[in-house]
XYZ file of N, CA and C in Angstrom:
279
model
N 125.717 186.602 125.791
C 124.314 186.051 125.611
C 124.460 184.470 125.717
N 123.525 183.668 126.127
C 123.387 182.423 126.161
C 122.132 181.942 125.272
N 122.424 180.917 124.393
C 121.415 180.446 123.984
C 120.846 178.762 124.673
N 119.331 178.832 124.691
C 118.964 177.679 125.342
C 117.807 177.259 124.697
N 117.539 175.900 125.217
C 116.299 175.363 124.449
C 114.865 176.242 124.996
N 113.820 176.194 124.305
C 112.515 177.083 124.683
C 112.220 176.190 126.171
N 112.313 175.077 126.305
C 111.912 174.417 127.553
C 112.493 174.818 128.559
N 113.794 175.343 128.822
C 114.327 175.720 129.888
C 114.273 177.011 130.100
N 113.655 177.687 129.509
C 112.964 179.123 129.492
C 112.598 179.461 131.145
N 111.517 178.880 131.173
C 110.664 179.531 132.489
C 111.622 179.100 133.995
N 112.122 177.963 133.617
C 113.062 177.855 134.969
C 114.268 178.704 135.470
N 114.643 178.928 133.898
C 115.916 180.123 134.246
C 115.430 181.400 134.246
N 114.446 181.915 133.760
C 113.697 183.155 134.106
C 113.686 183.333 135.805
N 113.004 182.087 135.988
C 113.059 182.080 137.572
C 114.103 182.182 138.716
N 115.206 181.675 138.082
C 116.604 181.334 139.019
C 117.619 182.236 138.785
N 117.622 182.330 137.456
C 118.866 182.852 136.869
C 118.838 184.520 136.387
N 117.800 184.912 136.403
C 117.734 186.199 135.633
C 117.941 186.474 133.948
N 116.818 186.143 133.086
C 117.072 186.238 132.079
C 116.933 187.614 131.330
N 117.491 188.364 130.748
C 117.339 189.750 130.373
C 116.581 190.131 129.295
N 116.210 189.234 128.250
C 115.349 189.482 127.263
C 114.814 188.334 126.704
N 113.819 188.305 126.067
C 113.477 187.123 125.134
C 113.153 187.561 123.916
N 113.800 186.688 122.916
C 113.513 187.471 121.384
C 113.108 185.986 120.616
N 111.987 186.142 119.863
C 111.417 185.122 119.332
C 111.598 185.400 117.654
N 110.956 184.606 116.840
C 110.818 184.787 115.379
C 109.346 184.918 115.171
N 108.960 185.128 114.091
C 107.394 184.977 113.623
C 107.082 184.473 112.284
N 106.175 183.699 112.192
C 105.924 182.922 110.879
C 104.904 183.746 110.192
N 104.103 184.808 110.926
C 103.292 185.592 110.184
C 102.877 187.025 111.162
N 102.816 187.898 110.687
C 102.488 188.926 111.774
C 101.379 189.656 110.670
N 100.199 190.105 111.776
C 99.126 190.689 111.292
C 99.346 192.254 111.148
N 98.422 193.108 110.498
C 98.550 194.492 110.380
C 98.272 195.021 111.849
N 97.572 194.493 112.638
C 97.747 195.315 114.069
C 98.886 194.999 115.104
N 99.852 194.177 114.453
C 101.321 193.974 115.035
C 100.962 192.273 115.994
N 99.696 191.609 115.920
C 99.663 190.415 116.179
C 100.522 189.613 115.412
N 101.344 188.554 116.420
C 102.013 187.469 115.785
C 101.813 186.116 115.600
N 102.350 185.105 115.024
C 102.223 183.970 115.338
C 103.408 183.225 114.692
N 103.746 182.202 115.709
C 104.903 181.524 115.466
C 104.827 180.114 115.617
N 106.032 179.536 116.072
C 105.917 178.004 116.379
C 105.184 177.854 117.705
N 104.677 176.522 118.253
C 103.782 176.490 119.381
C 104.667 176.851 120.684
N 105.592 176.596 120.762
C 106.464 176.917 122.028
C 106.464 178.317 122.130
N 106.133 179.221 121.421
C 106.304 180.667 121.545
C 105.205 181.355 122.727
N 104.139 180.486 122.605
C 103.124 181.058 123.256
C 103.658 181.005 124.910
N 104.058 179.691 125.162
C 104.589 179.527 126.911
C 105.639 180.559 127.124
N 106.504 180.688 126.056
C 107.731 181.836 126.305
C 107.252 183.226 126.844
N 105.667 183.368 125.932
C 105.369 184.846 126.220
C 104.836 184.949 127.471
N 104.065 183.969 127.883
C 103.730 183.821 129.093
C 104.522 184.049 130.094
N 105.663 183.153 130.069
C 106.638 183.331 131.415
C 107.464 184.441 131.382
N 107.785 185.119 130.314
C 108.000 186.469 130.391
C 107.476 187.295 130.808
N 106.061 187.447 130.452
C 105.321 188.394 131.190
C 105.042 188.026 132.743
N 105.105 186.945 133.138
C 105.048 186.544 134.488
C 106.546 187.012 135.250
N 107.284 186.700 134.792
C 108.502 187.157 135.146
C 109.283 188.776 135.204
N 108.361 189.487 134.139
C 108.773 190.815 133.890
C 109.865 190.906 133.108
N 110.111 190.264 132.184
C 111.185 190.045 131.209
C 110.639 190.369 129.910
N 111.512 191.534 129.232
C 110.987 192.008 128.257
C 110.965 190.759 127.012
N 109.769 190.870 126.156
C 109.605 190.225 124.940
C 109.587 190.742 123.477
N 110.267 190.362 122.778
C 110.364 190.940 121.474
C 110.360 189.831 120.103
N 109.424 190.232 119.396
C 109.350 189.494 118.184
C 110.333 189.964 117.209
N 111.188 189.188 116.348
C 112.363 189.739 115.484
C 111.866 189.011 114.088
N 110.987 189.828 113.177
C 110.501 188.938 112.002
C 110.790 190.073 110.699
N 111.392 189.250 109.579
C 111.488 189.997 108.664
C 110.443 190.547 108.074
N 110.425 191.742 106.873
C 109.102 192.018 106.288
C 108.437 191.189 105.794
N 109.139 190.047 105.059
C 108.041 188.818 104.462
C 106.989 188.237 105.171
N 107.125 188.565 106.518
C 106.274 187.847 107.608
C 104.984 188.627 107.215
N 104.892 190.045 107.129
C 103.937 191.033 107.459
C 103.119 190.405 106.545
N 101.912 190.279 106.873
C 100.635 190.160 105.990
C 99.421 191.308 106.353
N 99.470 192.423 105.779
C 98.721 193.802 105.946
C 97.090 193.318 105.527
N 97.066 192.279 105.040
C 95.537 191.849 104.746
C 95.023 191.243 105.854
N 95.596 190.901 106.740
C 95.195 190.145 107.785
C 94.867 191.289 109.326
N 93.848 191.814 109.431
C 93.719 192.909 110.569
C 94.344 192.399 111.903
N 94.096 191.281 112.190
C 94.523 190.704 113.339
C 94.978 189.226 113.485
N 95.776 188.881 114.638
C 96.189 187.339 114.650
C 94.955 186.359 114.667
N 93.597 187.020 114.701
C 92.665 185.799 115.052
C 92.379 185.266 113.543
N 92.883 185.963 112.453
C 92.832 185.752 111.068
C 94.057 184.845 110.643
N 95.088 184.550 111.594
C 96.158 184.003 111.203
C 95.879 182.344 111.229
N 96.061 181.665 110.124
C 95.501 180.147 110.175
C 96.753 179.288 111.005
N 96.485 178.893 111.999
C 97.682 177.819 112.718
C 97.956 176.537 112.342
N 98.778 175.962 111.819
C 99.084 175.001 111.246
C 99.295 173.810 112.455
N 98.134 172.687 111.886
C 98.235 171.589 112.684
C 99.551 170.481 112.177
N 100.080 170.013 112.798
C 100.920 168.865 112.301
C 100.502 167.580 112.352
N 101.057 166.779 111.629
C 100.684 165.112 111.521
C 101.155 164.895 112.897
N 100.418 163.568 113.761
C 100.766 163.426 114.886
C 101.853 162.715 114.933
N 102.307 162.022 113.534
C 103.338 160.897 113.472
C 104.803 161.687 113.576
N 104.507 163.012 113.498
C 106.069 163.605 113.940
C 106.496 163.498 115.266
N 105.608 163.149 116.061
C 105.711 162.838 117.833
C 105.903 161.256 118.000
N 105.063 160.345 117.260
C 104.755 159.211 117.620
C 105.492 158.072 116.877
N 106.072 158.551 115.683
C 107.049 157.756 114.865
C 108.288 158.347 114.429
N 109.205 157.296 114.137
C 110.501 157.696 113.772
C 110.779 156.690 112.410
N 111.133 157.406 111.362
C 111.443 156.747 110.107
C 110.466 155.583 109.708
N 109.174 155.777 109.979
C 107.936 155.170 109.833
C 107.746 153.921 110.922
N 108.598 154.019 111.992
C 108.567 153.201 112.953
C 107.639 153.914 114.020
N 106.580 153.468 114.549
C 105.755 153.825 115.334
C 106.336 153.653 116.977
N 106.806 154.632 117.902
C 107.528 154.704 118.839
C 106.520 155.049 120.422
N 105.145 155.376 119.737
C 104.289 156.008 120.991
C 102.756 155.609 120.457
N 102.019 155.496 121.385
C 100.615 154.964 121.044
C 99.833 156.231 120.341
């Protein structure tokens, strides 16, 4: 197998032939809907487009049977500083 950065996945699916996509999950609802980091959505779309099998590998601790669907999963919004600053120094507008 080969380990790649998620931003490379779509291009490699198109030209190299990826066998499978496996991602983690931060939360899994009772109906099987899952939520993970923001890059996972683009991987799921690319995998479907290229007909590549897509699996979520998640520990049972991520299951939340009190949530009936993914619509109930709260999506974390991170601080813009994570992209615009390094060690308190602003590097982008």
